[in-house]
């Protein structure tokens, strides 16, 4: 048998190195509801780029609309009562100064007027809370990024303290 041979020459050869690596998003946000309710609609396509503030889910607003209406009615009632109590206190003041009514009666009427004004402030705060909760029926994207799979579908009941996010944005 014959044996062949080759002449070796010096050349430059690039060294290739393969390393394992991971890619992680610099920002990640979990989309969570701030109120309880049933999801009516999903307003995004899974895997799409979403922008901060973009509506992602619509939760049934009917209960929260009713709460706003009730709070508005309570505020109107409190304002009417405050106006009546304030007018009564204004009428009693000169009578109390003249001694035509007992000082205690005027004190009671003036206190009732202050309580009525406080009730107006309380019902105004309740109306603000109801409006905020109504606004929370639309769940927005907290950051701009690519949204993953929706973990909840239309008809699912969600709550503000639930363990699982609705979706994750990276």
JSON list of C-alpha atoms in Angstrom, two decimals:
[
{"chain": "A", "resi": 1, "resn": "UNK", "atom": "CA", "xyz": [0.00, 0.00, 0.00]},
{"chain": "A", "resi": 2, "resn": "UNK", "atom": "CA", "xyz": [1.10, 3.53, -0.77]},
{"chain": "A", "resi": 3, "resn": "UNK", "atom": "CA", "xyz": [1.02, 6.31, 1.75]},
{"chain": "A", "resi": 4, "resn": "UNK", "atom": "CA", "xyz": [0.38, 9.88, 0.66]},
{"chain": "A", "resi": 5, "resn": "UNK", "atom": "CA", "xyz": [1.72, 13.04, 2.23]},
{"chain": "A", "resi": 6, "resn": "UNK", "atom": "CA", "xyz": [0.90, 16.73, 2.33]},
{"chain": "A", "resi": 7, "resn": "UNK", "atom": "CA", "xyz": [3.07, 19.74, 2.90]},
{"chain": "A", "resi": 8, "resn": "UNK", "atom": "CA", "xyz": [1.81, 21.93, 5.74]},
{"chain": "A", "resi": 9, "resn": "UNK", "atom": "CA", "xyz": [1.80, 25.74, 5.46]},
{"chain": "A", "resi": 10, "resn": "UNK", "atom": "CA", "xyz": [1.25, 28.32, 8.21]},
{"chain": "A", "resi": 11, "resn": "UNK", "atom": "CA", "xyz": [-2.00, 30.31, 7.79]},
{"chain": "A", "resi": 12, "resn": "UNK", "atom": "CA", "xyz": [-4.25, 32.45, 9.96]},
{"chain": "A", "resi": 13, "resn": "UNK", "atom": "CA", "xyz": [-7.47, 30.78, 11.04]},
{"chain": "A", "resi": 14, "resn": "UNK", "atom": "CA", "xyz": [-10.23, 32.62, 12.99]},
{"chain": "A", "resi": 15, "resn": "UNK", "atom": "CA", "xyz": [-11.16, 31.05, 16.30]},
{"chain": "A", "resi": 16, "resn": "UNK", "atom": "CA", "xyz": [-14.92, 30.60, 16.60]},
{"chain": "A", "resi": 17, "resn": "UNK", "atom": "CA", "xyz": [-16.39, 30.27, 20.05]},
{"chain": "A", "resi": 18, "resn": "UNK", "atom": "CA", "xyz": [-20.02, 29.39, 20.70]},
{"chain": "A", "resi": 19, "resn": "UNK", "atom": "CA", "xyz": [-21.34, 30.55, 24.04]},
{"chain": "A", "resi": 20, "resn": "UNK", "atom": "CA", "xyz": [-24.80, 30.10, 25.50]},
{"chain": "A", "resi": 21, "resn": "UNK", "atom": "CA", "xyz": [-26.73, 33.21, 26.40]},
{"chain": "A", "resi": 22, "resn": "UNK", "atom": "CA", "xyz": [-30.15, 34.48, 27.44]},
{"chain": "A", "resi": 23, "resn": "UNK", "atom": "CA", "xyz": [-32.07, 37.49, 26.35]},
{"chain": "A", "resi": 24, "resn": "UNK", "atom": "CA", "xyz": [-34.20, 39.20, 28.98]},
{"chain": "A", "resi": 25, "resn": "UNK", "atom": "CA", "xyz": [-36.40, 42.24, 28.52]},
{"chain": "A", "resi": 26, "resn": "UNK", "atom": "CA", "xyz": [-35.12, 45.34, 30.27]},
{"chain": "A", "resi": 27, "resn": "UNK", "atom": "CA", "xyz": [-38.64, 46.16, 31.45]},
{"chain": "A", "resi": 28, "resn": "UNK", "atom": "CA", "xyz": [-41.47, 43.77, 32.23]},
{"chain": "A", "resi": 29, "resn": "UNK", "atom": "CA", "xyz": [-44.92, 44.59, 33.55]},
{"chain": "A", "resi": 30, "resn": "UNK", "atom": "CA", "xyz": [-47.77, 42.39, 34.66]},
{"chain": "A", "resi": 31, "resn": "UNK", "atom": "CA", "xyz": [-51.20, 43.62, 33.59]},
{"chain": "A", "resi": 32, "resn": "UNK", "atom": "CA", "xyz": [-53.60, 43.34, 36.53]},
{"chain": "A", "resi": 33, "resn": "UNK", "atom": "CA", "xyz": [-57.16, 44.49, 37.16]},
{"chain": "A", "resi": 34, "resn": "UNK", "atom": "CA", "xyz": [-57.80, 47.04, 39.91]},
{"chain": "A", "resi": 35, "resn": "UNK", "atom": "CA", "xyz": [-61.47, 46.09, 40.31]},
{"chain": "A", "resi": 36, "resn": "UNK", "atom": "CA", "xyz": [-63.55, 42.92, 40.29]},
{"chain": "A", "resi": 37, "resn": "UNK", "atom": "CA", "xyz": [-65.73, 42.02, 37.33]},
{"chain": "A", "resi": 38, "resn": "UNK", "atom": "CA", "xyz": [-66.24, 39.94, 34.22]},
{"chain": "A", "resi": 39, "resn": "UNK", "atom": "CA", "xyz": [-64.01, 40.57, 31.20]},
{"chain": "A", "resi": 40, "resn": "UNK", "atom": "CA", "xyz": [-66.18, 41.70, 28.27]},
{"chain": "A", "resi": 41, "resn": "UNK", "atom": "CA", "xyz": [-63.50, 42.15, 25.62]},
{"chain": "A", "resi": 42, "resn": "UNK", "atom": "CA", "xyz": [-59.81, 41.71, 24.97]},
{"chain": "A", "resi": 43, "resn": "UNK", "atom": "CA", "xyz": [-58.65, 44.73, 22.98]},
{"chain": "A", "resi": 44, "resn": "UNK", "atom": "CA", "xyz": [-55.24, 43.56, 21.70]},
{"chain": "A", "resi": 45, "resn": "UNK", "atom": "CA", "xyz": [-53.66, 40.86, 19.58]},
{"chain": "A", "resi": 46, "resn": "UNK", "atom": "CA", "xyz": [-51.39, 38.50, 21.48]},
{"chain": "A", "resi": 47, "resn": "UNK", "atom": "CA", "xyz": [-47.75, 39.07, 20.60]},
{"chain": "A", "resi": 48, "resn": "UNK", "atom": "CA", "xyz": [-48.40, 42.61, 19.32]},
{"chain": "A", "resi": 49, "resn": "UNK", "atom": "CA", "xyz": [-46.59, 45.77, 20.32]},
{"chain": "A", "resi": 50, "resn": "UNK", "atom": "CA", "xyz": [-48.73, 47.76, 22.76]},
{"chain": "A", "resi": 51, "resn": "UNK", "atom": "CA", "xyz": [-48.16, 51.31, 23.95]},
{"chain": "A", "resi": 52, "resn": "UNK", "atom": "CA", "xyz": [-48.39, 52.65, 27.50]},
{"chain": "A", "resi": 53, "resn": "UNK", "atom": "CA", "xyz": [-51.97, 53.69, 28.25]},
{"chain": "A", "resi": 54, "resn": "UNK", "atom": "CA", "xyz": [-53.46, 51.63, 25.40]},
{"chain": "A", "resi": 55, "resn": "UNK", "atom": "CA", "xyz": [-56.67, 49.84, 26.50]},
{"chain": "A", "resi": 56, "resn": "UNK", "atom": "CA", "xyz": [-56.08, 46.09, 26.76]},
{"chain": "A", "resi": 57, "resn": "UNK", "atom": "CA", "xyz": [-59.19, 44.70, 28.47]},
{"chain": "A", "resi": 58, "resn": "UNK", "atom": "CA", "xyz": [-62.74, 45.92, 29.05]},
{"chain": "A", "resi": 59, "resn": "UNK", "atom": "CA", "xyz": [-64.39, 44.78, 32.29]},
{"chain": "A", "resi": 60, "resn": "UNK", "atom": "CA", "xyz": [-68.20, 44.92, 32.51]},
{"chain": "A", "resi": 61, "resn": "UNK", "atom": "CA", "xyz": [-68.90, 48.50, 33.67]},
{"chain": "A", "resi": 62, "resn": "UNK", "atom": "CA", "xyz": [-72.61, 48.16, 34.54]},
{"chain": "A", "resi": 63, "resn": "UNK", "atom": "CA", "xyz": [-72.17, 47.82, 38.33]},
{"chain": "A", "resi": 64, "resn": "UNK", "atom": "CA", "xyz": [-69.71, 50.71, 38.39]},
{"chain": "A", "resi": 65, "resn": "UNK", "atom": "CA", "xyz": [-71.98, 52.93, 36.27]},
{"chain": "A", "resi": 66, "resn": "UNK", "atom": "CA", "xyz": [-74.77, 52.22, 38.76]},
{"chain": "A", "resi": 67, "resn": "UNK", "atom": "CA", "xyz": [-72.43, 53.13, 41.64]},
{"chain": "A", "resi": 68, "resn": "UNK", "atom": "CA", "xyz": [-71.63, 56.46, 39.96]},
{"chain": "A", "resi": 69, "resn": "UNK", "atom": "CA", "xyz": [-75.34, 57.18, 39.47]},
{"chain": "A", "resi": 70, "resn": "UNK", "atom": "CA", "xyz": [-76.06, 56.32, 43.11]},
{"chain": "A", "resi": 71, "resn": "UNK", "atom": "CA", "xyz": [-73.20, 58.51, 44.34]},
{"chain": "A", "resi": 72, "resn": "UNK", "atom": "CA", "xyz": [-74.44, 61.41, 42.18]},
{"chain": "A", "resi": 73, "resn": "UNK", "atom": "CA", "xyz": [-77.92, 61.05, 43.67]},
{"chain": "A", "resi": 74, "resn": "UNK", "atom": "CA", "xyz": [-76.49, 60.90, 47.20]},
{"chain": "A", "resi": 75, "resn": "UNK", "atom": "CA", "xyz": [-74.46, 64.05, 46.52]},
{"chain": "A", "resi": 76, "resn": "UNK", "atom": "CA", "xyz": [-77.54, 65.89, 45.23]},
{"chain": "A", "resi": 77, "resn": "UNK", "atom": "CA", "xyz": [-79.44, 64.86, 48.36]},
{"chain": "A", "resi": 78, "resn": "UNK", "atom": "CA", "xyz": [-76.60, 65.92, 50.66]},
{"chain": "A", "resi": 79, "resn": "UNK", "atom": "CA", "xyz": [-76.27, 69.28, 48.88]},
{"chain": "A", "resi": 80, "resn": "UNK", "atom": "CA", "xyz": [-80.02, 69.90, 49.21]},
{"chain": "A", "resi": 81, "resn": "UNK", "atom": "CA", "xyz": [-79.90, 69.04, 52.91]},
{"chain": "A", "resi": 82, "resn": "UNK", "atom": "CA", "xyz": [-76.85, 71.27, 53.42]},
{"chain": "A", "resi": 83, "resn": "UNK", "atom": "CA", "xyz": [-78.61, 74.18, 51.74]},
{"chain": "A", "resi": 84, "resn": "UNK", "atom": "CA", "xyz": [-81.68, 73.70, 53.93]},
{"chain": "A", "resi": 85, "resn": "UNK", "atom": "CA", "xyz": [-79.64, 73.39, 57.12]},
{"chain": "A", "resi": 86, "resn": "UNK", "atom": "CA", "xyz": [-77.52, 76.41, 56.19]},
{"chain": "A", "resi": 87, "resn": "UNK", "atom": "CA", "xyz": [-80.64, 78.53, 55.54]},
{"chain": "A", "resi": 88, "resn": "UNK", "atom": "CA", "xyz": [-82.14, 77.41, 58.84]},
{"chain": "A", "resi": 89, "resn": "UNK", "atom": "CA", "xyz": [-78.95, 78.34, 60.71]},
{"chain": "A", "resi": 90, "resn": "UNK", "atom": "CA", "xyz": [-78.92, 81.75, 58.99]},
{"chain": "A", "resi": 91, "resn": "UNK", "atom": "CA", "xyz": [-82.53, 82.36, 60.11]},
{"chain": "A", "resi": 92, "resn": "UNK", "atom": "CA", "xyz": [-81.81, 81.29, 63.69]},
{"chain": "A", "resi": 93, "resn": "UNK", "atom": "CA", "xyz": [-78.69, 83.48, 64.12]},
{"chain": "A", "resi": 94, "resn": "UNK", "atom": "CA", "xyz": [-80.49, 86.87, 64.43]},
{"chain": "A", "resi": 95, "resn": "UNK", "atom": "CA", "xyz": [-83.25, 85.28, 66.51]},
{"chain": "A", "resi": 96, "resn": "UNK", "atom": "CA", "xyz": [-80.67, 83.83, 68.91]},
{"chain": "A", "resi": 97, "resn": "UNK", "atom": "CA", "xyz": [-78.93, 87.24, 69.14]},
{"chain": "A", "resi": 98, "resn": "UNK", "atom": "CA", "xyz": [-82.26, 88.86, 70.05]},
{"chain": "A", "resi": 99, "resn": "UNK", "atom": "CA", "xyz": [-83.06, 86.12, 72.56]},
{"chain": "A", "resi": 100, "resn": "UNK", "atom": "CA", "xyz": [-86.16, 85.02, 70.62]},
{"chain": "A", "resi": 101, "resn": "UNK", "atom": "CA", "xyz": [-84.90, 81.40, 70.56]},
{"chain": "A", "resi": 102, "resn": "UNK", "atom": "CA", "xyz": [-82.81, 79.50, 73.07]},
{"chain": "A", "resi": 103, "resn": "UNK", "atom": "CA", "xyz": [-79.06, 79.59, 72.54]},
{"chain": "A", "resi": 104, "resn": "UNK", "atom": "CA", "xyz": [-79.04, 75.77, 72.62]},
{"chain": "A", "resi": 105, "resn": "UNK", "atom": "CA", "xyz": [-81.51, 75.65, 69.72]},
{"chain": "A", "resi": 106, "resn": "UNK", "atom": "CA", "xyz": [-79.24, 77.88, 67.64]},
{"chain": "A", "resi": 107, "resn": "UNK", "atom": "CA", "xyz": [-76.18, 75.78, 68.61]},
{"chain": "A", "resi": 108, "resn": "UNK", "atom": "CA", "xyz": [-78.03, 72.61, 67.50]},
{"chain": "A", "resi": 109, "resn": "UNK", "atom": "CA", "xyz": [-79.07, 74.17, 64.18]},
{"chain": "A", "resi": 110, "resn": "UNK", "atom": "CA", "xyz": [-75.56, 75.50, 63.48]},
{"chain": "A", "resi": 111, "resn": "UNK", "atom": "CA", "xyz": [-74.07, 72.07, 64.26]},
{"chain": "A", "resi": 112, "resn": "UNK", "atom": "CA", "xyz": [-76.60, 70.41, 61.93]},
{"chain": "A", "resi": 113, "resn": "UNK", "atom": "CA", "xyz": [-75.54, 72.82, 59.16]},
{"chain": "A", "resi": 114, "resn": "UNK", "atom": "CA", "xyz": [-71.87, 71.93, 59.68]},
{"chain": "A", "resi": 115, "resn": "UNK", "atom": "CA", "xyz": [-72.73, 68.22, 59.67]},
{"chain": "A", "resi": 116, "resn": "UNK", "atom": "CA", "xyz": [-74.65, 68.68, 56.43]},
{"chain": "A", "resi": 117, "resn": "UNK", "atom": "CA", "xyz": [-71.62, 70.38, 54.82]},
{"chain": "A", "resi": 118, "resn": "UNK", "atom": "CA", "xyz": [-69.43, 67.50, 56.00]},
{"chain": "A", "resi": 119, "resn": "UNK", "atom": "CA", "xyz": [-71.91, 65.02, 54.51]},
{"chain": "A", "resi": 120, "resn": "UNK", "atom": "CA", "xyz": [-71.57, 66.85, 51.18]},
{"chain": "A", "resi": 121, "resn": "UNK", "atom": "CA", "xyz": [-67.79, 66.41, 51.34]},
{"chain": "A", "resi": 122, "resn": "UNK", "atom": "CA", "xyz": [-68.19, 62.71, 52.19]},
{"chain": "A", "resi": 123, "resn": "UNK", "atom": "CA", "xyz": [-70.61, 62.03, 49.35]},
{"chain": "A", "resi": 124, "resn": "UNK", "atom": "CA", "xyz": [-68.42, 64.00, 46.93]},
{"chain": "A", "resi": 125, "resn": "UNK", "atom": "CA", "xyz": [-65.51, 61.74, 47.90]},
{"chain": "A", "resi": 126, "resn": "UNK", "atom": "CA", "xyz": [-67.72, 58.67, 47.40]},
{"chain": "A", "resi": 127, "resn": "UNK", "atom": "CA", "xyz": [-68.63, 59.98, 43.94]},
{"chain": "A", "resi": 128, "resn": "UNK", "atom": "CA", "xyz": [-64.93, 60.46, 43.12]},
{"chain": "A", "resi": 129, "resn": "UNK", "atom": "CA", "xyz": [-64.24, 56.88, 44.22]},
{"chain": "A", "resi": 130, "resn": "UNK", "atom": "CA", "xyz": [-67.11, 55.55, 42.10]},
{"chain": "A", "resi": 131, "resn": "UNK", "atom": "CA", "xyz": [-65.81, 57.45, 39.06]},
{"chain": "A", "resi": 132, "resn": "UNK", "atom": "CA", "xyz": [-62.29, 56.09, 39.62]},
{"chain": "A", "resi": 133, "resn": "UNK", "atom": "CA", "xyz": [-63.65, 52.53, 39.85]},
{"chain": "A", "resi": 134, "resn": "UNK", "atom": "CA", "xyz": [-65.63, 53.09, 36.64]},
{"chain": "A", "resi": 135, "resn": "UNK", "atom": "CA", "xyz": [-62.44, 54.27, 34.92]},
{"chain": "A", "resi": 136, "resn": "UNK", "atom": "CA", "xyz": [-60.74, 51.04, 36.08]},
{"chain": "A", "resi": 137, "resn": "UNK", "atom": "CA", "xyz": [-63.18, 49.00, 33.96]},
{"chain": "A", "resi": 138, "resn": "UNK", "atom": "CA", "xyz": [-60.77, 49.68, 31.10]},
{"chain": "A", "resi": 139, "resn": "UNK", "atom": "CA", "xyz": [-57.43, 48.01, 31.88]},
{"chain": "A", "resi": 140, "resn": "UNK", "atom": "CA", "xyz": [-54.57, 49.92, 30.19]},
{"chain": "A", "resi": 141, "resn": "UNK", "atom": "CA", "xyz": [-51.04, 48.85, 29.29]},
{"chain": "A", "resi": 142, "resn": "UNK", "atom": "CA", "xyz": [-48.69, 50.08, 32.04]},
{"chain": "A", "resi": 143, "resn": "UNK", "atom": "CA", "xyz": [-45.65, 50.23, 29.71]},
{"chain": "A", "resi": 144, "resn": "UNK", "atom": "CA", "xyz": [-44.84, 50.09, 26.01]},
{"chain": "A", "resi": 145, "resn": "UNK", "atom": "CA", "xyz": [-43.69, 46.65, 24.91]},
{"chain": "A", "resi": 146, "resn": "UNK", "atom": "CA", "xyz": [-44.63, 43.35, 23.37]},
{"chain": "A", "resi": 147, "resn": "UNK", "atom": "CA", "xyz": [-47.58, 41.69, 25.05]},
{"chain": "A", "resi": 148, "resn": "UNK", "atom": "CA", "xyz": [-47.62, 37.95, 25.55]},
{"chain": "A", "resi": 149, "resn": "UNK", "atom": "CA", "xyz": [-50.44, 35.47, 25.87]},
{"chain": "A", "resi": 150, "resn": "UNK", "atom": "CA", "xyz": [-53.65, 36.52, 27.54]},
{"chain": "A", "resi": 151, "resn": "UNK", "atom": "CA", "xyz": [-54.13, 34.32, 30.58]},
{"chain": "A", "resi": 152, "resn": "UNK", "atom": "CA", "xyz": [-57.83, 35.24, 30.78]},
{"chain": "A", "resi": 153, "resn": "UNK", "atom": "CA", "xyz": [-60.51, 35.26, 28.10]},
{"chain": "A", "resi": 154, "resn": "UNK", "atom": "CA", "xyz": [-63.83, 37.00, 27.66]},
{"chain": "A", "resi": 155, "resn": "UNK", "atom": "CA", "xyz": [-66.30, 35.91, 30.32]},
{"chain": "A", "resi": 156, "resn": "UNK", "atom": "CA", "xyz": [-63.64, 35.29, 32.98]},
{"chain": "A", "resi": 157, "resn": "UNK", "atom": "CA", "xyz": [-64.22, 36.74, 36.43]},
{"chain": "A", "resi": 158, "resn": "UNK", "atom": "CA", "xyz": [-61.24, 38.79, 37.61]},
{"chain": "A", "resi": 159, "resn": "UNK", "atom": "CA", "xyz": [-60.55, 40.49, 40.93]},
{"chain": "A", "resi": 160, "resn": "UNK", "atom": "CA", "xyz": [-58.22, 43.19, 42.14]},
{"chain": "A", "resi": 161, "resn": "UNK", "atom": "CA", "xyz": [-56.24, 40.88, 44.42]},
{"chain": "A", "resi": 162, "resn": "UNK", "atom": "CA", "xyz": [-55.85, 37.87, 42.13]},
{"chain": "A", "resi": 163, "resn": "UNK", "atom": "CA", "xyz": [-52.57, 35.98, 41.99]},
{"chain": "A", "resi": 164, "resn": "UNK", "atom": "CA", "xyz": [-52.30, 35.65, 38.20]},
{"chain": "A", "resi": 165, "resn": "UNK", "atom": "CA", "xyz": [-51.83, 38.64, 35.90]},
{"chain": "A", "resi": 166, "resn": "UNK", "atom": "CA", "xyz": [-54.11, 39.10, 32.91]},
{"chain": "A", "resi": 167, "resn": "UNK", "atom": "CA", "xyz": [-51.05, 39.23, 30.62]},
{"chain": "A", "resi": 168, "resn": "UNK", "atom": "CA", "xyz": [-47.37, 40.18, 30.72]},
{"chain": "A", "resi": 169, "resn": "UNK", "atom": "CA", "xyz": [-45.71, 42.93, 28.68]},
{"chain": "A", "resi": 170, "resn": "UNK", "atom": "CA", "xyz": [-41.98, 42.75, 27.96]}
]
